[in-house]
Amino acid sequence: MIRVGLVGASGLAGGELIRLVTQHPELRLTYLGGSSSVGRRPSELHPNLRLDLGLVVEPLTADLSDRCDVVLLSTPAAVSAELAARLADQVPCVIDLSGAFRIRTPELHERWYPGVHRPEGLADRFVYGVPELIGDQLVDAPLISLPGCYATAITLGLAPLVLSLGLDLKTVVVDGKSGSSGGGLQLRTADLHPLRNGAIAPYAPVGHRHAAEVGDFLAQGKPGRIGSLSMSAYGVSHVRGLMASSYVFTDDEVDARMLQRAYLRFYKDHPFVRVRRHNETLIPVPDPQAVLGSNYCDVTVLHDPDGGRIVVLAALDNLVKGAAGQAVQVINKRFSLPEETGLTMQPVMPA
């Protein structure tokens, strides 16, 4: 059994991690860490989890060297930066779900995470990226940084254009819409139910740090090129799920058949990316509610010859494929387990 520690047990992603790890046949939860929830059981923190694991949340000062094979950091970026420095040489593997180590370029990191100070050289030791694209690098990797939820959807949506077709993408404009769980459990006036319900709130209309991740990652020696990538993000009244719509402009010759074949070929060996025609089901897809509770990302590619653009739609559950499920998928790859182990649950619908 692979012994798993979790720091940040009281958060939404923390609850999903507990749920997924405890149902995984090869994983055993051996440590829960936190600050404000010290002494509490998982069932006290998460109403859906009536589990008796014999564990309570412990202080972050615990020595984990003899207790964990892998530690998951589901903590704010500033906390992750501090904890990763301490745990990097204490346990075999640290997987960070925050943004502390996602952006390699120091200047770009400082712009989007100005209060997150990383120990010198530590960011260069982290492997970053969605597992479908960097799987071989994850095997035995000691430090792993998971992409953000939007970054996962955008990268999976754009990857075939850049990595397979090698297109020169002059401009990419991303329209993102996500549910309230993307903001975590922080109490903010704008997230109160009377204000959030039924709203379409432009909380990041002229830029989003997850888009910066994508540009930083895809610019690192890849066959294709992205000239500019910008994003606007909106909060909608869903609780879970997000949709990333990427509008891609290129001078390269493409057509709908070429694009569809390229996406099917690129993801044929990746079970968690479902390439779909937008009109193949009773409702148009991708739709976040068609992937809720699962580790799937649904992707559709369309060609708009009149508008001179490629339209790529990607939908996922931000708490599963965008966070906890992707973390478990990475553990499977890191420890050479079958990729789908513990993640075979189908989406729940309606939700």
mmCIF file of C-alpha atoms in Angstrom:
data_model
loop_
_atom_site.group_PDB
_atom_site.id
_atom_site.type_symbol
_atom_site.label_atom_id
_atom_site.label_comp_id
_atom_site.label_asym_id
_atom_site.label_seq_id
_atom_site.Cartn_x
_atom_site.Cartn_y
_atom_site.Cartn_z
ATOM 1 C CA MET A 1 0.000 0.000 0.000
ATOM 2 C CA ILE A 2 1.120 3.534 -0.773
ATOM 3 C CA ARG A 3 0.895 5.712 2.334
ATOM 4 C CA VAL A 4 -0.681 9.105 1.631
ATOM 5 C CA GLY A 5 -0.580 12.254 3.720
ATOM 6 C CA LEU A 6 -2.882 15.198 3.101
ATOM 7 C CA VAL A 7 -2.352 18.766 4.241
ATOM 8 C CA GLY A 8 -5.425 20.962 3.898
ATOM 9 C CA ALA A 9 -7.982 18.358 4.918
ATOM 10 C CA SER A 10 -10.799 20.810 5.634
ATOM 11 C CA GLY A 11 -11.051 22.410 2.183
ATOM 12 C CA LEU A 12 -13.291 21.399 -0.700
ATOM 13 C CA ALA A 13 -10.440 19.774 -2.638
ATOM 14 C CA GLY A 14 -9.269 18.213 0.629
ATOM 15 C CA GLY A 15 -12.648 16.545 1.058
ATOM 16 C CA GLU A 16 -12.515 15.200 -2.495
ATOM 17 C CA LEU A 17 -9.004 13.877 -1.873
ATOM 18 C CA ILE A 18 -10.170 12.021 1.238
ATOM 19 C CA ARG A 19 -13.093 10.567 -0.729
ATOM 20 C CA LEU A 20 -10.926 9.378 -3.621
ATOM 21 C CA VAL A 21 -7.937 8.159 -1.633
ATOM 22 C CA THR A 22 -10.060 6.085 0.757
ATOM 23 C CA GLN A 23 -11.772 4.256 -2.129
ATOM 24 C CA HIS A 24 -8.507 3.592 -3.980
ATOM 25 C CA PRO A 25 -7.389 -0.059 -3.663
ATOM 26 C CA GLU A 26 -3.671 0.757 -3.488
ATOM 27 C CA LEU A 27 -3.676 3.878 -1.301
ATOM 28 C CA ARG A 28 -3.939 4.271 2.471
ATOM 29 C CA LEU A 29 -4.492 7.623 4.161
ATOM 30 C CA THR A 30 -2.024 7.860 7.041
ATOM 31 C CA TYR A 31 -1.904 11.566 7.903
ATOM 32 C CA LEU A 32 -4.230 14.557 7.844
ATOM 33 C CA GLY A 33 -2.729 17.980 8.454
ATOM 34 C CA GLY A 34 -4.213 21.402 9.002
ATOM 35 C CA SER A 35 -4.303 24.462 11.220
ATOM 36 C CA SER A 36 -7.801 25.668 12.077
ATOM 37 C CA SER A 37 -9.245 22.134 12.092
ATOM 38 C CA VAL A 38 -6.681 20.396 14.321
ATOM 39 C CA GLY A 39 -8.244 17.575 16.357
ATOM 40 C CA ARG A 40 -11.278 17.102 14.107
ATOM 41 C CA ARG A 41 -12.236 13.928 12.229
ATOM 42 C CA PRO A 42 -12.953 13.891 8.470
ATOM 43 C CA SER A 43 -16.635 13.195 9.155
ATOM 44 C CA GLU A 44 -16.844 16.423 11.179
ATOM 45 C CA LEU A 45 -15.389 18.459 8.317
ATOM 46 C CA HIS A 46 -17.223 16.909 5.364
ATOM 47 C CA PRO A 47 -20.889 15.917 5.805
ATOM 48 C CA ASN A 48 -20.727 13.443 2.897
ATOM 49 C CA LEU A 49 -17.893 11.454 4.490
ATOM 50 C CA ARG A 50 -19.066 9.246 7.338
ATOM 51 C CA LEU A 51 -15.729 7.504 7.683
ATOM 52 C CA ASP A 52 -13.949 6.132 10.712
ATOM 53 C CA LEU A 53 -10.340 6.239 9.567
ATOM 54 C CA GLY A 54 -8.841 6.451 13.020
ATOM 55 C CA LEU A 55 -7.388 9.813 11.980
ATOM 56 C CA VAL A 56 -7.841 13.372 13.161
ATOM 57 C CA VAL A 57 -6.304 16.515 11.718
ATOM 58 C CA GLU A 58 -2.838 17.052 13.198
ATOM 59 C CA PRO A 59 -0.649 20.159 13.371
ATOM 60 C CA LEU A 60 1.587 20.941 10.404
ATOM 61 C CA THR A 61 4.662 20.433 12.547
ATOM 62 C CA ALA A 62 4.355 16.619 12.458
ATOM 63 C CA ASP A 63 7.353 14.607 11.224
ATOM 64 C CA LEU A 64 6.171 12.621 8.202
ATOM 65 C CA SER A 65 9.415 10.915 7.213
ATOM 66 C CA ASP A 66 8.290 7.491 8.519
ATOM 67 C CA ARG A 67 4.563 7.898 7.871
ATOM 68 C CA CYS A 68 4.055 8.868 4.217
ATOM 69 C CA ASP A 69 5.251 7.850 0.779
ATOM 70 C CA VAL A 70 3.524 10.854 -0.783
ATOM 71 C CA VAL A 71 2.146 14.075 0.699
ATOM 72 C CA LEU A 72 -0.570 16.099 -1.020
ATOM 73 C CA LEU A 73 -0.608 19.841 -0.375
ATOM 74 C CA SER A 74 -4.158 21.165 -0.778
ATOM 75 C CA THR A 75 -3.217 24.492 0.746
ATOM 76 C CA PRO A 76 -3.010 28.158 -0.289
ATOM 77 C CA ALA A 77 -0.012 28.929 -2.473
ATOM 78 C CA ALA A 78 1.948 30.765 0.231
ATOM 79 C CA VAL A 79 1.496 27.851 2.646
ATOM 80 C CA SER A 80 2.477 25.320 -0.023
ATOM 81 C CA ALA A 81 5.681 27.237 -0.783
ATOM 82 C CA GLU A 82 6.680 27.036 2.867
ATOM 83 C CA LEU A 83 5.654 23.405 3.410
ATOM 84 C CA ALA A 84 7.224 22.130 0.186
ATOM 85 C CA ALA A 85 10.587 23.508 1.264
ATOM 86 C CA ARG A 86 10.359 21.505 4.504
ATOM 87 C CA LEU A 87 8.935 18.308 3.048
ATOM 88 C CA ALA A 88 11.014 18.154 -0.149
ATOM 89 C CA ASP A 89 13.778 16.138 1.488
ATOM 90 C CA GLN A 90 11.611 14.491 4.154
ATOM 91 C CA VAL A 91 9.247 12.318 2.085
ATOM 92 C CA PRO A 92 9.718 10.533 -1.270
ATOM 93 C CA CYS A 93 7.110 12.604 -3.114
ATOM 94 C CA VAL A 94 5.291 15.914 -2.633
ATOM 95 C CA ILE A 95 2.357 16.836 -4.892
ATOM 96 C CA ASP A 96 1.222 20.454 -4.681
ATOM 97 C CA LEU A 97 -2.298 21.399 -5.795
ATOM 98 C CA SER A 98 -1.736 25.150 -5.349
ATOM 99 C CA GLY A 99 -0.235 27.705 -7.705
ATOM 100 C CA ALA A 100 3.033 28.044 -5.791
ATOM 101 C CA PHE A 101 5.192 26.212 -8.335
ATOM 102 C CA ARG A 102 3.109 26.195 -11.514
ATOM 103 C CA ILE A 103 4.796 29.114 -13.277
ATOM 104 C CA ARG A 104 8.478 28.497 -13.842
ATOM 105 C CA THR A 105 9.434 31.976 -15.097
ATOM 106 C CA PRO A 106 10.287 34.097 -11.998
ATOM 107 C CA GLU A 107 8.993 37.391 -13.415
ATOM 108 C CA LEU A 108 5.699 35.835 -14.472
ATOM 109 C CA HIS A 109 5.340 34.115 -11.106
ATOM 110 C CA GLU A 110 5.902 37.394 -9.283
ATOM 111 C CA ARG A 111 3.237 39.090 -11.390
ATOM 112 C CA TRP A 112 0.504 36.526 -10.698
ATOM 113 C CA TYR A 113 1.562 35.369 -7.210
ATOM 114 C CA PRO A 114 3.180 38.482 -5.690
ATOM 115 C CA GLY A 115 2.850 37.286 -2.085
ATOM 116 C CA VAL A 116 4.189 33.774 -2.672
ATOM 117 C CA HIS A 117 7.929 33.632 -2.038
ATOM 118 C CA ARG A 118 9.601 30.417 -3.161
ATOM 119 C CA PRO A 119 12.975 29.250 -1.847
ATOM 120 C CA GLU A 120 15.613 29.818 -4.509
ATOM 121 C CA GLY A 121 15.937 26.906 -6.932
ATOM 122 C CA LEU A 122 12.997 24.939 -5.528
ATOM 123 C CA ALA A 123 10.623 25.722 -8.409
ATOM 124 C CA ASP A 124 13.115 24.265 -10.900
ATOM 125 C CA ARG A 125 12.881 20.904 -9.112
ATOM 126 C CA PHE A 126 9.136 20.584 -9.686
ATOM 127 C CA VAL A 127 7.587 18.692 -12.597
ATOM 128 C CA TYR A 128 4.546 20.592 -13.893
ATOM 129 C CA GLY A 129 1.793 19.689 -16.299
ATOM 130 C CA VAL A 130 -1.315 17.638 -16.956
ATOM 131 C CA PRO A 131 -0.515 13.895 -16.753
ATOM 132 C CA GLU A 132 -1.718 13.204 -20.313
ATOM 133 C CA LEU A 133 1.136 15.381 -21.613
ATOM 134 C CA ILE A 134 4.022 14.694 -19.209
ATOM 135 C CA GLY A 135 3.312 11.145 -18.043
ATOM 136 C CA ASP A 136 6.866 9.842 -18.464
ATOM 137 C CA GLN A 137 8.276 12.684 -16.358
ATOM 138 C CA LEU A 138 6.075 11.729 -13.409
ATOM 139 C CA VAL A 139 7.588 8.301 -12.807
ATOM 140 C CA ASP A 140 9.622 8.537 -9.580
ATOM 141 C CA ALA A 141 9.412 12.363 -9.615
ATOM 142 C CA PRO A 142 10.000 13.714 -6.078
ATOM 143 C CA LEU A 143 8.224 17.075 -6.551
ATOM 144 C CA ILE A 144 5.113 17.560 -8.700
ATOM 145 C CA SER A 145 2.996 20.684 -9.254
ATOM 146 C CA LEU A 146 -0.537 20.163 -10.570
ATOM 147 C CA PRO A 147 -2.055 22.618 -13.047
ATOM 148 C CA GLY A 148 -4.997 24.764 -12.042
ATOM 149 C CA CYS A 149 -8.497 23.687 -13.037
ATOM 150 C CA TYR A 150 -8.811 26.197 -15.881
ATOM 151 C CA ALA A 151 -5.230 25.525 -16.972
ATOM 152 C CA THR A 152 -5.996 21.806 -17.224
ATOM 153 C CA ALA A 153 -9.014 22.396 -19.454
ATOM 154 C CA ILE A 154 -7.284 24.992 -21.646
ATOM 155 C CA THR A 155 -4.103 22.939 -22.061
ATOM 156 C CA LEU A 156 -5.967 19.740 -22.938
ATOM 157 C CA GLY A 157 -8.022 21.765 -25.411
ATOM 158 C CA LEU A 158 -5.036 23.383 -27.154
ATOM 159 C CA ALA A 159 -2.433 20.604 -26.941
ATOM 160 C CA PRO A 160 -3.326 18.782 -30.194
ATOM 161 C CA LEU A 161 -3.120 22.041 -32.146
ATOM 162 C CA VAL A 162 0.354 22.807 -30.798
ATOM 163 C CA LEU A 163 1.895 19.386 -30.177
ATOM 164 C CA SER A 164 0.332 17.303 -32.953
ATOM 165 C CA LEU A 165 -0.534 19.659 -35.807
ATOM 166 C CA GLY A 166 2.242 22.119 -34.935
ATOM 167 C CA LEU A 167 0.093 25.125 -35.810
ATOM 168 C CA ASP A 168 1.184 28.717 -35.434
ATOM 169 C CA LEU A 169 -1.548 30.097 -33.184
ATOM 170 C CA LYS A 170 -1.407 33.843 -33.678
ATOM 171 C CA THR A 171 -4.041 34.659 -31.073
ATOM 172 C CA VAL A 172 -5.939 32.578 -28.505
ATOM 173 C CA VAL A 173 -8.805 34.148 -26.575
ATOM 174 C CA VAL A 174 -10.260 32.062 -23.746
ATOM 175 C CA ASP A 175 -13.711 32.538 -22.239
ATOM 176 C CA GLY A 176 -13.969 30.703 -18.909
ATOM 177 C CA LYS A 177 -17.040 30.037 -16.786
ATOM 178 C CA SER A 178 -16.840 28.234 -13.441
ATOM 179 C CA GLY A 179 -18.998 27.389 -10.437
ATOM 180 C CA SER A 180 -18.638 28.736 -6.917
ATOM 181 C CA SER A 181 -16.546 25.823 -5.612
ATOM 182 C CA GLY A 182 -13.633 27.156 -7.666
ATOM 183 C CA GLY A 183 -13.192 29.884 -5.063
ATOM 184 C CA GLY A 184 -12.879 27.482 -2.142
ATOM 185 C CA LEU A 185 -14.443 28.106 1.259
ATOM 186 C CA GLN A 186 -13.372 31.708 1.761
ATOM 187 C CA LEU A 187 -16.259 33.883 2.911
ATOM 188 C CA ARG A 188 -16.590 36.776 0.466
ATOM 189 C CA THR A 189 -19.606 39.021 0.065
ATOM 190 C CA ALA A 190 -19.767 38.453 -3.705
ATOM 191 C CA ASP A 191 -20.087 34.691 -3.109
ATOM 192 C CA LEU A 192 -23.080 34.903 -0.773
ATOM 193 C CA HIS A 193 -26.066 33.021 -2.167
ATOM 194 C CA PRO A 194 -28.361 36.069 -2.622
ATOM 195 C CA LEU A 195 -25.708 37.658 -4.843
ATOM 196 C CA ARG A 196 -24.198 34.604 -6.556
ATOM 197 C CA ASN A 197 -27.337 32.652 -7.433
ATOM 198 C CA GLY A 198 -28.341 33.217 -11.047
ATOM 199 C CA ALA A 199 -25.430 35.592 -11.605
ATOM 200 C CA ILE A 200 -22.816 35.709 -14.348
ATOM 201 C CA ALA A 201 -20.039 37.555 -12.558
ATOM 202 C CA PRO A 202 -17.007 38.789 -14.573
ATOM 203 C CA TYR A 203 -14.491 38.355 -11.753
ATOM 204 C CA ALA A 204 -11.406 38.332 -14.021
ATOM 205 C CA PRO A 205 -12.444 40.032 -17.280
ATOM 206 C CA VAL A 206 -8.961 41.068 -18.456
ATOM 207 C CA GLY A 207 -6.648 38.265 -17.352
ATOM 208 C CA HIS A 208 -6.343 35.113 -15.271
ATOM 209 C CA ARG A 209 -3.277 33.470 -13.776
ATOM 210 C CA HIS A 210 -4.285 30.039 -15.069
ATOM 211 C CA ALA A 211 -3.894 31.359 -18.611
ATOM 212 C CA ALA A 212 -0.384 32.472 -17.687
ATOM 213 C CA GLU A 213 0.385 28.868 -16.688
ATOM 214 C CA VAL A 214 -0.733 27.571 -20.063
ATOM 215 C CA GLY A 215 1.359 30.051 -22.010
ATOM 216 C CA ASP A 216 4.404 29.379 -19.838
ATOM 217 C CA PHE A 217 4.037 25.606 -20.237
ATOM 218 C CA LEU A 218 3.273 25.410 -23.963
ATOM 219 C CA ALA A 219 6.094 27.837 -24.785
ATOM 220 C CA GLN A 220 8.750 25.448 -23.482
ATOM 221 C CA GLY A 221 10.221 23.917 -26.619
ATOM 222 C CA LYS A 222 6.984 22.764 -28.227
ATOM 223 C CA PRO A 223 6.534 22.236 -32.008
ATOM 224 C CA GLY A 224 3.780 24.824 -32.462
ATOM 225 C CA ARG A 225 3.667 28.401 -31.264
ATOM 226 C CA ILE A 226 1.217 30.639 -29.436
ATOM 227 C CA GLY A 227 1.590 34.323 -30.219
ATOM 228 C CA SER A 228 -0.719 35.666 -27.524
ATOM 229 C CA LEU A 229 -3.088 33.989 -25.080
ATOM 230 C CA SER A 230 -5.580 36.002 -23.070
ATOM 231 C CA MET A 231 -8.521 35.040 -20.909
ATOM 232 C CA SER A 232 -11.682 36.380 -19.349
ATOM 233 C CA ALA A 233 -13.241 34.444 -16.462
ATOM 234 C CA TYR A 234 -16.814 34.504 -15.192
ATOM 235 C CA GLY A 235 -18.432 33.004 -12.122
ATOM 236 C CA VAL A 236 -21.786 31.329 -12.725
ATOM 237 C CA SER A 237 -24.351 29.941 -10.307
ATOM 238 C CA HIS A 238 -23.267 26.309 -10.629
ATOM 239 C CA VAL A 239 -21.444 24.851 -7.634
ATOM 240 C CA ARG A 240 -19.135 22.478 -9.521
ATOM 241 C CA GLY A 241 -17.780 22.337 -13.022
ATOM 242 C CA LEU A 242 -16.198 24.691 -15.533
ATOM 243 C CA MET A 243 -16.155 25.354 -19.247
ATOM 244 C CA ALA A 244 -13.170 26.815 -21.098
ATOM 245 C CA SER A 245 -13.996 28.058 -24.594
ATOM 246 C CA SER A 246 -10.857 28.842 -26.609
ATOM 247 C CA TYR A 247 -11.141 30.917 -29.775
ATOM 248 C CA VAL A 248 -8.040 30.280 -31.853
ATOM 249 C CA PHE A 249 -6.868 32.360 -34.821
ATOM 250 C CA THR A 250 -4.227 30.999 -37.199
ATOM 251 C CA ASP A 251 -3.073 31.576 -40.774
ATOM 252 C CA ASP A 252 -2.438 27.837 -41.201
ATOM 253 C CA GLU A 253 -4.848 25.909 -43.421
ATOM 254 C CA VAL A 254 -7.228 23.710 -41.427
ATOM 255 C CA ASP A 255 -10.637 22.132 -41.866
ATOM 256 C CA ALA A 256 -13.146 20.430 -39.580
ATOM 257 C CA ARG A 257 -12.216 16.885 -40.649
ATOM 258 C CA MET A 258 -8.482 17.459 -40.112
ATOM 259 C CA LEU A 259 -9.079 18.892 -36.660
ATOM 260 C CA GLN A 260 -11.410 16.106 -35.517
ATOM 261 C CA ARG A 261 -9.032 13.392 -36.703
ATOM 262 C CA ALA A 262 -6.053 15.088 -35.016
ATOM 263 C CA TYR A 263 -7.853 15.262 -31.660
ATOM 264 C CA LEU A 264 -9.077 11.662 -31.830
ATOM 265 C CA ARG A 265 -5.587 10.454 -32.713
ATOM 266 C CA PHE A 266 -3.886 12.567 -30.034
ATOM 267 C CA TYR A 267 -6.095 11.337 -27.177
ATOM 268 C CA LYS A 268 -6.792 7.752 -28.289
ATOM 269 C CA ASP A 269 -4.608 6.321 -25.499
ATOM 270 C CA HIS A 270 -5.743 8.768 -22.808
ATOM 271 C CA PRO A 271 -8.905 7.443 -21.138
ATOM 272 C CA PHE A 272 -9.761 10.599 -19.201
ATOM 273 C CA VAL A 273 -10.042 12.885 -22.239
ATOM 274 C CA ARG A 274 -13.238 12.276 -24.208
ATOM 275 C CA VAL A 275 -13.187 13.866 -27.658
ATOM 276 C CA ARG A 276 -16.807 14.579 -28.569
ATOM 277 C CA ARG A 277 -18.929 16.014 -31.357
ATOM 278 C CA HIS A 278 -20.956 18.854 -29.903
ATOM 279 C CA ASN A 279 -24.249 17.404 -31.188
ATOM 280 C CA GLU A 280 -23.770 13.734 -30.299
ATOM 281 C CA THR A 281 -26.057 13.655 -27.230
ATOM 282 C CA LEU A 282 -29.443 14.920 -26.047
ATOM 283 C CA ILE A 283 -27.801 18.127 -24.884
ATOM 284 C CA PRO A 284 -24.952 19.953 -26.675
ATOM 285 C CA VAL A 285 -21.555 18.915 -25.285
ATOM 286 C CA PRO A 286 -19.142 19.593 -23.760
ATOM 287 C CA ASP A 287 -21.236 20.584 -20.771
ATOM 288 C CA PRO A 288 -19.814 20.590 -17.233
ATOM 289 C CA GLN A 289 -22.849 18.748 -15.873
ATOM 290 C CA ALA A 290 -22.009 15.797 -18.149
ATOM 291 C CA VAL A 291 -18.697 15.201 -16.307
ATOM 292 C CA LEU A 292 -19.581 16.020 -12.679
ATOM 293 C CA GLY A 293 -18.108 13.662 -10.094
ATOM 294 C CA SER A 294 -15.729 12.123 -12.647
ATOM 295 C CA ASN A 295 -12.124 12.513 -13.733
ATOM 296 C CA TYR A 296 -13.080 13.140 -17.366
ATOM 297 C CA CYS A 297 -12.395 16.214 -19.447
ATOM 298 C CA ASP A 298 -14.723 16.461 -22.448
ATOM 299 C CA VAL A 299 -13.215 18.252 -25.453
ATOM 300 C CA THR A 300 -14.821 19.376 -28.718
ATOM 301 C CA VAL A 301 -13.029 21.067 -31.622
ATOM 302 C CA LEU A 302 -14.896 23.014 -34.304
ATOM 303 C CA HIS A 303 -13.891 25.013 -37.360
ATOM 304 C CA ASP A 304 -15.533 28.368 -38.054
ATOM 305 C CA PRO A 305 -14.493 29.250 -41.618
ATOM 306 C CA ASP A 306 -16.640 32.405 -41.699
ATOM 307 C CA GLY A 307 -15.017 33.731 -38.545
ATOM 308 C CA GLY A 308 -11.547 32.483 -39.497
ATOM 309 C CA ARG A 309 -11.135 30.672 -36.215
ATOM 310 C CA ILE A 310 -10.908 27.309 -34.489
ATOM 311 C CA VAL A 311 -13.252 26.897 -31.527
ATOM 312 C CA VAL A 312 -12.149 24.481 -28.798
ATOM 313 C CA LEU A 313 -14.514 23.677 -25.924
ATOM 314 C CA ALA A 314 -13.328 21.844 -22.816
ATOM 315 C CA ALA A 315 -15.406 20.959 -19.735
ATOM 316 C CA LEU A 316 -14.430 19.284 -16.474
ATOM 317 C CA ASP A 317 -15.305 18.997 -12.795
ATOM 318 C CA ASN A 318 -12.975 21.495 -11.148
ATOM 319 C CA LEU A 319 -12.820 19.484 -7.911
ATOM 320 C CA VAL A 320 -12.031 16.156 -9.610
ATOM 321 C CA LYS A 321 -10.148 16.405 -12.919
ATOM 322 C CA GLY A 322 -9.285 19.987 -11.971
ATOM 323 C CA ALA A 323 -7.876 19.017 -8.556
ATOM 324 C CA ALA A 324 -8.302 15.835 -6.488
ATOM 325 C CA GLY A 325 -8.907 13.351 -9.301
ATOM 326 C CA GLN A 326 -5.928 14.646 -11.226
ATOM 327 C CA ALA A 327 -3.825 14.297 -8.060
ATOM 328 C CA VAL A 328 -4.799 10.631 -7.771
ATOM 329 C CA GLN A 329 -4.123 10.146 -11.493
ATOM 330 C CA VAL A 330 -0.646 11.599 -10.922
ATOM 331 C CA ILE A 331 -0.056 9.285 -7.951
ATOM 332 C CA ASN A 332 -0.947 6.335 -10.180
ATOM 333 C CA LYS A 333 1.604 7.427 -12.759
ATOM 334 C CA ARG A 334 4.224 8.354 -10.170
ATOM 335 C CA PHE A 335 4.080 4.901 -8.558
ATOM 336 C CA SER A 336 3.588 2.973 -11.843
ATOM 337 C CA LEU A 337 0.012 1.887 -11.168
ATOM 338 C CA PRO A 338 -2.578 1.570 -13.953
ATOM 339 C CA GLU A 339 -3.690 5.121 -14.693
ATOM 340 C CA GLU A 340 -7.399 4.484 -14.102
ATOM 341 C CA THR A 341 -6.980 2.801 -10.700
ATOM 342 C CA GLY A 342 -9.488 4.259 -8.246
ATOM 343 C CA LEU A 343 -10.865 6.663 -10.855
ATOM 344 C CA THR A 344 -13.345 4.597 -12.834
ATOM 345 C CA MET A 345 -16.441 6.394 -11.494
ATOM 346 C CA GLN A 346 -18.811 7.633 -14.191
ATOM 347 C CA PRO A 347 -20.249 11.169 -14.110
ATOM 348 C CA VAL A 348 -23.358 11.882 -12.033
ATOM 349 C CA MET A 349 -26.229 13.483 -13.914
ATOM 350 C CA PRO A 350 -28.435 15.383 -13.300
ATOM 351 C CA ALA A 351 -26.679 17.213 -10.499
#
